mmCIF file of C-alpha atoms in Angstrom:
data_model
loop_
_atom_site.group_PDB
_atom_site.id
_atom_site.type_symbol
_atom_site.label_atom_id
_atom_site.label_comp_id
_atom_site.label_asym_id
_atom_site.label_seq_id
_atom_site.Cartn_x
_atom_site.Cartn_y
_atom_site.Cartn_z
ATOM 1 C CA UNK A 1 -49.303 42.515 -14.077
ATOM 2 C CA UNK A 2 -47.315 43.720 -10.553
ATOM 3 C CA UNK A 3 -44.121 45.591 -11.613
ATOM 4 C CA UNK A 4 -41.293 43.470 -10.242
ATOM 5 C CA UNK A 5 -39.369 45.528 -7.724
ATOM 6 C CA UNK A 6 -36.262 44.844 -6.057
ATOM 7 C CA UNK A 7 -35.873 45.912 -2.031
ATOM 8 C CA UNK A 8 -32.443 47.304 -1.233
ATOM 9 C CA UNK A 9 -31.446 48.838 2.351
ATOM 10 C CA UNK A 10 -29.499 52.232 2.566
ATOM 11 C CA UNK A 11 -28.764 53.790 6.164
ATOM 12 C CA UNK A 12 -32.165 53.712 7.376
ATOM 13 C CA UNK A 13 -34.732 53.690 4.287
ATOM 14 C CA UNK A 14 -35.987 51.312 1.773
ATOM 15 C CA UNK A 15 -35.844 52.246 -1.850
ATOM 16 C CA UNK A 16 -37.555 50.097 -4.593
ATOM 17 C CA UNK A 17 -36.015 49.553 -7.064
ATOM 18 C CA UNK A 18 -37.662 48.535 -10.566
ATOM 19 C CA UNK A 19 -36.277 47.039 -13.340
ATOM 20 C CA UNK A 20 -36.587 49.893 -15.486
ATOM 21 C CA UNK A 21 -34.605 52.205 -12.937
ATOM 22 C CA UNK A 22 -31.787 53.930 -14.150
ATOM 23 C CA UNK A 23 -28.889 53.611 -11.509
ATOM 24 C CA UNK A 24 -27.330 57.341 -12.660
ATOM 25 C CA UNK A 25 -30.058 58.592 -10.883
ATOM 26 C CA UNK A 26 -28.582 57.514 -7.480
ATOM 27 C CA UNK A 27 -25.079 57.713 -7.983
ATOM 28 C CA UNK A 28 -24.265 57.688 -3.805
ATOM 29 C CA UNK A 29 -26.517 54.004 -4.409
ATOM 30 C CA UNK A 30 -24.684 52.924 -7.208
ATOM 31 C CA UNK A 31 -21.361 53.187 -4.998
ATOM 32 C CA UNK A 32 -22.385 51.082 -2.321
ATOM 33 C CA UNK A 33 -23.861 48.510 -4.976
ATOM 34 C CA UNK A 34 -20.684 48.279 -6.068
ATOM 35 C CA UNK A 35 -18.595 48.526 -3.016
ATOM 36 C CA UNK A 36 -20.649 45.332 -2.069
ATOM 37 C CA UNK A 37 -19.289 43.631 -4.950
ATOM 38 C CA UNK A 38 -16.375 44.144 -5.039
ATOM 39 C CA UNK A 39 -16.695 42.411 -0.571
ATOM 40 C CA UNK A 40 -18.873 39.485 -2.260
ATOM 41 C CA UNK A 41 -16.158 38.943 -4.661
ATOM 42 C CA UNK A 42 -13.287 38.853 -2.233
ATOM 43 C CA UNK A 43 -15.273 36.958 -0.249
ATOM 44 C CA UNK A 44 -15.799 34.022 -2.567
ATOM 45 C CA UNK A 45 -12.109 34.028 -3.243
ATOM 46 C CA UNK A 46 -11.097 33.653 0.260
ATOM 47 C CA UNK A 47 -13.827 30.905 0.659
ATOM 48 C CA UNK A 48 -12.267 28.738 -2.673
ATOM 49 C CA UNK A 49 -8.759 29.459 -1.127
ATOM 50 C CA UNK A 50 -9.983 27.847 2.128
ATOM 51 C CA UNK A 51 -11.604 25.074 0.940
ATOM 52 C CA UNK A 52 -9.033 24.476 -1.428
ATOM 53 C CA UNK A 53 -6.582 24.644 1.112
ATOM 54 C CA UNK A 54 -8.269 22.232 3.510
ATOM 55 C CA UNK A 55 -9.166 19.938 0.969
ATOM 56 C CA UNK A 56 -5.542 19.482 0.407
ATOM 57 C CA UNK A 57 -4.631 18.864 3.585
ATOM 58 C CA UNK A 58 -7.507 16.278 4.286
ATOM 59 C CA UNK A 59 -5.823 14.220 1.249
ATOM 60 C CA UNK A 60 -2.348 14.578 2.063
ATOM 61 C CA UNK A 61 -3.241 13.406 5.903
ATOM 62 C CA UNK A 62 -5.380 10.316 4.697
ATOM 63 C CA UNK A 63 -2.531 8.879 2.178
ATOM 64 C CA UNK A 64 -0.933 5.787 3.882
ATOM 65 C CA UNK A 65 2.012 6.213 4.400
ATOM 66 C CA UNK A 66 4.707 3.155 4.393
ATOM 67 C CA UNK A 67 7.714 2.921 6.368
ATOM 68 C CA UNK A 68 10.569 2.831 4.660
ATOM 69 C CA UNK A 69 12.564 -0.875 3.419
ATOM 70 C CA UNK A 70 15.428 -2.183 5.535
ATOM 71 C CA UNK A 71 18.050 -1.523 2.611
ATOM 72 C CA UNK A 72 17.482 -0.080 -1.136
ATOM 73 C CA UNK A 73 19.459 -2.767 -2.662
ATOM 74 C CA UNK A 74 20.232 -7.052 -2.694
ATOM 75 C CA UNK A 75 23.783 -7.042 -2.715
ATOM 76 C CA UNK A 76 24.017 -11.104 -2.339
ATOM 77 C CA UNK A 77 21.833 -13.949 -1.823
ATOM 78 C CA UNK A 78 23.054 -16.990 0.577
ATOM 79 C CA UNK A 79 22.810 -20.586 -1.011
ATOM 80 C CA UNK A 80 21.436 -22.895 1.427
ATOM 81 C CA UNK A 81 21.561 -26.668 1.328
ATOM 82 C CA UNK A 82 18.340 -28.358 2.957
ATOM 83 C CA UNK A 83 19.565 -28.868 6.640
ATOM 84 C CA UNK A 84 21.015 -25.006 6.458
ATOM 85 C CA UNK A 85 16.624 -24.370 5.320
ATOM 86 C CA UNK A 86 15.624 -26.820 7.888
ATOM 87 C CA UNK A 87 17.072 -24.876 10.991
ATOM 88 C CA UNK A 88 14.355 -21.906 9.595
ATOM 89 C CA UNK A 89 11.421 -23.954 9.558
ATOM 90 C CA UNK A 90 10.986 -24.154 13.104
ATOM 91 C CA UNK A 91 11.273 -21.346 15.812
ATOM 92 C CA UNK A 92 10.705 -21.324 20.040
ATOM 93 C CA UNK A 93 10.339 -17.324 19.606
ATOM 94 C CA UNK A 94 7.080 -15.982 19.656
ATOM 95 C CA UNK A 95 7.802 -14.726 16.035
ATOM 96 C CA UNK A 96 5.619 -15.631 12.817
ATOM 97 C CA UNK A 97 7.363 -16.700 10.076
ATOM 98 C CA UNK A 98 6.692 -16.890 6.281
ATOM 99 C CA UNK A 99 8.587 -19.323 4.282
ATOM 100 C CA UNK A 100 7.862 -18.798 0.625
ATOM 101 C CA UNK A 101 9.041 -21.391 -2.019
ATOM 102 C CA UNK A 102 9.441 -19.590 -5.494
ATOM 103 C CA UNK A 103 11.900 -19.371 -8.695
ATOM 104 C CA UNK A 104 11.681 -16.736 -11.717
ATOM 105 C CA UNK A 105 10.686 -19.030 -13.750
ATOM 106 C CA UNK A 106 7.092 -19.801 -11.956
ATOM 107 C CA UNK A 107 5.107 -16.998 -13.479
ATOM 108 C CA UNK A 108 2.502 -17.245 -10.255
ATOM 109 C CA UNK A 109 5.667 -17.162 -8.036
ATOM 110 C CA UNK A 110 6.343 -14.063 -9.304
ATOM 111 C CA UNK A 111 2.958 -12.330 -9.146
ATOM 112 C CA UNK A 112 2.808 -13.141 -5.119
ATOM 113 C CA UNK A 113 5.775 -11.853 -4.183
ATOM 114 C CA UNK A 114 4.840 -8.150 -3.583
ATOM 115 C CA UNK A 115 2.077 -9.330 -1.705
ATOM 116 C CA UNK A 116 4.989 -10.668 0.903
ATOM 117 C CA UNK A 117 6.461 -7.240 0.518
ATOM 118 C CA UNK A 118 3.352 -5.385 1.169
ATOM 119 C CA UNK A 119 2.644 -7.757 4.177
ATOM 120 C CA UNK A 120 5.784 -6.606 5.660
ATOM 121 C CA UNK A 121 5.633 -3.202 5.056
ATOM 122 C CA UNK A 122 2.151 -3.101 6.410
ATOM 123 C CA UNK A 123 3.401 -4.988 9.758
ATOM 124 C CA UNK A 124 6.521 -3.284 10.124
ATOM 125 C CA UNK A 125 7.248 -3.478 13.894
ATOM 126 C CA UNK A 126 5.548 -6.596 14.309
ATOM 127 C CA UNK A 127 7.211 -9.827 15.138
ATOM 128 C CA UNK A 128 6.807 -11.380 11.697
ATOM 129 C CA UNK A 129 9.572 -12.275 9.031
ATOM 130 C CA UNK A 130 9.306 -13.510 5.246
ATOM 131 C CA UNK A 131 12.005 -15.901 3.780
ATOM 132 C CA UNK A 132 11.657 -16.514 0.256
ATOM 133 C CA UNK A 133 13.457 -19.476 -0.796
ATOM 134 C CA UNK A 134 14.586 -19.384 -4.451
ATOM 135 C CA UNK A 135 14.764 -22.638 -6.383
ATOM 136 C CA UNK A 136 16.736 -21.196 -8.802
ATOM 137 C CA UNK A 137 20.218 -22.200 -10.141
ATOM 138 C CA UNK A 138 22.848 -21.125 -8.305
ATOM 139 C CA UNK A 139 24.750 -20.029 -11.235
ATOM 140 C CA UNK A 140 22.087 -17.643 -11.860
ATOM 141 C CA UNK A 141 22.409 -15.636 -8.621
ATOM 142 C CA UNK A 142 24.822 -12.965 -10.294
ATOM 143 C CA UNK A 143 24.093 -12.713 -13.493
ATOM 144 C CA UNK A 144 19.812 -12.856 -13.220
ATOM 145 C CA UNK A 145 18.737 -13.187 -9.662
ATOM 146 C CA UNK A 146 20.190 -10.666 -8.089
ATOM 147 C CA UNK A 147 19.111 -7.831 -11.114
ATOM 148 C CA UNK A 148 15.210 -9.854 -10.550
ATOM 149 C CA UNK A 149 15.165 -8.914 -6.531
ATOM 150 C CA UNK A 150 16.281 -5.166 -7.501
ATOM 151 C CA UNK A 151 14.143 -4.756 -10.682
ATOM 152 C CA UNK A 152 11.192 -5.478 -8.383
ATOM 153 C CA UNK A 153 12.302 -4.009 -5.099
ATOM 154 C CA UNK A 154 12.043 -7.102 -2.981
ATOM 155 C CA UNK A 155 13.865 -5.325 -0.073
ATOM 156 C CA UNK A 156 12.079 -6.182 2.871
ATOM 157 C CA UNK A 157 11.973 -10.303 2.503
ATOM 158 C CA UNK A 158 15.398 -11.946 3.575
ATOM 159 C CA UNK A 159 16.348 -13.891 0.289
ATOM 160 C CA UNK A 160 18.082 -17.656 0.105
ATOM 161 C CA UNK A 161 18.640 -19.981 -2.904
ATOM 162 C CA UNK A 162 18.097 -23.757 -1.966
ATOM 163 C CA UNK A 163 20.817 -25.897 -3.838
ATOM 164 C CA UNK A 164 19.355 -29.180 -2.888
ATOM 165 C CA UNK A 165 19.649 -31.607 -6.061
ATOM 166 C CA UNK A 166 17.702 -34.687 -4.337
ATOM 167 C CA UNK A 167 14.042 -33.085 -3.638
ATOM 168 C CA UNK A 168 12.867 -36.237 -2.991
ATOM 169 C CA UNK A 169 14.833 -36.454 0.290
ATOM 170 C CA UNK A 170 13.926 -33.211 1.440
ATOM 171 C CA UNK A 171 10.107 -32.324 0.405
ATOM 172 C CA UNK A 172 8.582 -34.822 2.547
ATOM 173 C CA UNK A 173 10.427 -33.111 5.231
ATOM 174 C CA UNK A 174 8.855 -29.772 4.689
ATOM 175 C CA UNK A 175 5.362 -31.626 3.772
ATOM 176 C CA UNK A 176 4.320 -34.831 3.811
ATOM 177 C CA UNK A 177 1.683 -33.986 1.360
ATOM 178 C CA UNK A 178 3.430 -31.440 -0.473
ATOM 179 C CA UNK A 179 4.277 -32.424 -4.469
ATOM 180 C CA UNK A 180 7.151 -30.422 -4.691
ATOM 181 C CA UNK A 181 5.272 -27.848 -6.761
ATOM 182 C CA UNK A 182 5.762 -24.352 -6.759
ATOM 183 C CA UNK A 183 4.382 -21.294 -5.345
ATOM 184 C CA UNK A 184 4.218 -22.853 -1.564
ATOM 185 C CA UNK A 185 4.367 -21.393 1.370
ATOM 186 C CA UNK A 186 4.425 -22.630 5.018
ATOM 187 C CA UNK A 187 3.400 -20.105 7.614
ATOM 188 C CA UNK A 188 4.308 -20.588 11.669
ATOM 189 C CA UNK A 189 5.253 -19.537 14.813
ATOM 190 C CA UNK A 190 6.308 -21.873 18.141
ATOM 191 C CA UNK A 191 2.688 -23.401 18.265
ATOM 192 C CA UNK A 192 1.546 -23.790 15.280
ATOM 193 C CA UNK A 193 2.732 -24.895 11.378
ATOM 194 C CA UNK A 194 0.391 -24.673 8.407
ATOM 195 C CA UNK A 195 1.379 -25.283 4.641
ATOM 196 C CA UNK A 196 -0.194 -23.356 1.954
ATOM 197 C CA UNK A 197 0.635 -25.574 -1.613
ATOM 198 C CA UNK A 198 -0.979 -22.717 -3.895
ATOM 199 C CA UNK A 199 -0.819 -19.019 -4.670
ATOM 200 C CA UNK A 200 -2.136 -16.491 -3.004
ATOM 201 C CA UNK A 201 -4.456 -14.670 -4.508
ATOM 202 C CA UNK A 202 -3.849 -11.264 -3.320
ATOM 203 C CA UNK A 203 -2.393 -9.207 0.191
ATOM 204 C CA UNK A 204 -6.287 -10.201 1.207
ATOM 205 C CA UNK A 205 -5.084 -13.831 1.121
ATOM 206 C CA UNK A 206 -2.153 -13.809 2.762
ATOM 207 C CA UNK A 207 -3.284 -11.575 5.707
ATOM 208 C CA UNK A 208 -6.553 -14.631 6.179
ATOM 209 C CA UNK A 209 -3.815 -17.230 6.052
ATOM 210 C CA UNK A 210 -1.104 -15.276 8.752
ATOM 211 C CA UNK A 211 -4.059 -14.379 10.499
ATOM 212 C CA UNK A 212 -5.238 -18.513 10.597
ATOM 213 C CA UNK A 213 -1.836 -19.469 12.615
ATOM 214 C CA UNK A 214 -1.859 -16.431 15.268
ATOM 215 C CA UNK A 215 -5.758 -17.219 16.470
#
């Protein structure tokens, strides 16, 4: 069987090497074996640290990053009756607006509304605005609303409670085919006026719709 032989390269000549050689013999060899090492092995480290390094950076430069909410906190929330809410539901500004009808109590109300949030942040410096308009009880705006808007950070929608006891008089006026039910959402600008009476089903869904009144 051939002898298995390894070639190393020493200022100008070839030694082979077997397997069976004993290193002591060249002890100037042995040296430079290990001098090479010890170079491979900084080597590598410096080649981790690197990629490491740059690996790092490539994830910290592709996070999103959001810009930051108008305010940190809902001090108050205005109570609106219906012809105060009527004067938003039209504009002559080249604006889109987003006028969400919600309450705490509406368990799919409440699972939209950070998608309004999100929308916002994501457009930030774009001529678009969200009103949600709580059908709450105004008694409640102290003691339960205004905790609700803070416990879930809704700091970038402008906030109003609709005290408007005869809905009968006033939904038509939104919709004509609206029931009165809740979540529902009417989305415009000075051309155009659609109303949405469902959920959305995610930030997805709410972009399509937005996107549906600006073509």
């Amino acid at each position: 069987m051939p002898r298995k032989n390894a070639l190393l390269q020493s200022e100008g000549f070839i030694v082979f090497l077997s397997q069976r050689t004993n290193l002591l013999r060249f002890p100037g060899l042995k040296g430079k074996i290990s001098s090479m090492h010890k170079l491979l092995s900084v080597a590598a480290i410096l080649v981790s640290f690197l990629y490491l390094a740059c690996g790092q950076s490539i994830s910290q430069a592709s996070a999103p990053t959001l810009p930051e909410p108008v305010r940190d906190t809902v001090t108050e929330v205005s109570v609106y009756d219906f012809a105060e809410l009527e004067k938003r539901l039209y504009t002559s500004s080249d604006s889109t607006y987003i006028v969400n009808f919600w309450a705490m109590w509406c368990a799919p109300c409440v699972k939209e509304l950070p998608y309004f949030e999100r929308f916002l942040a994501k457009h930030a410096g774009e001529k678009t605005a969200a009103l949600l308009v709580s059908m709450d009880f105004p008694k409640d705006i102290d003691s339960k609303l205004l905790p609700f808007l803070n416990t879930r950070k809704i700091f970038r929608s402008d906030v109003v409670l609709l005290d408007a006891p005869d809905a009968n008089s006033w939904i038509p006026r939104v919709d004509p085919a609206w029931s009165g039910a809740i979540p529902a959402t009417l989305i415009f600008n000075r051309d155009t006026s659609v109303f949405f009476a469902r959920p959305f089903a995610d930030l997805e869904d709410l972009e399509a719709a937005v996107a549906s009144i600006n073509q």
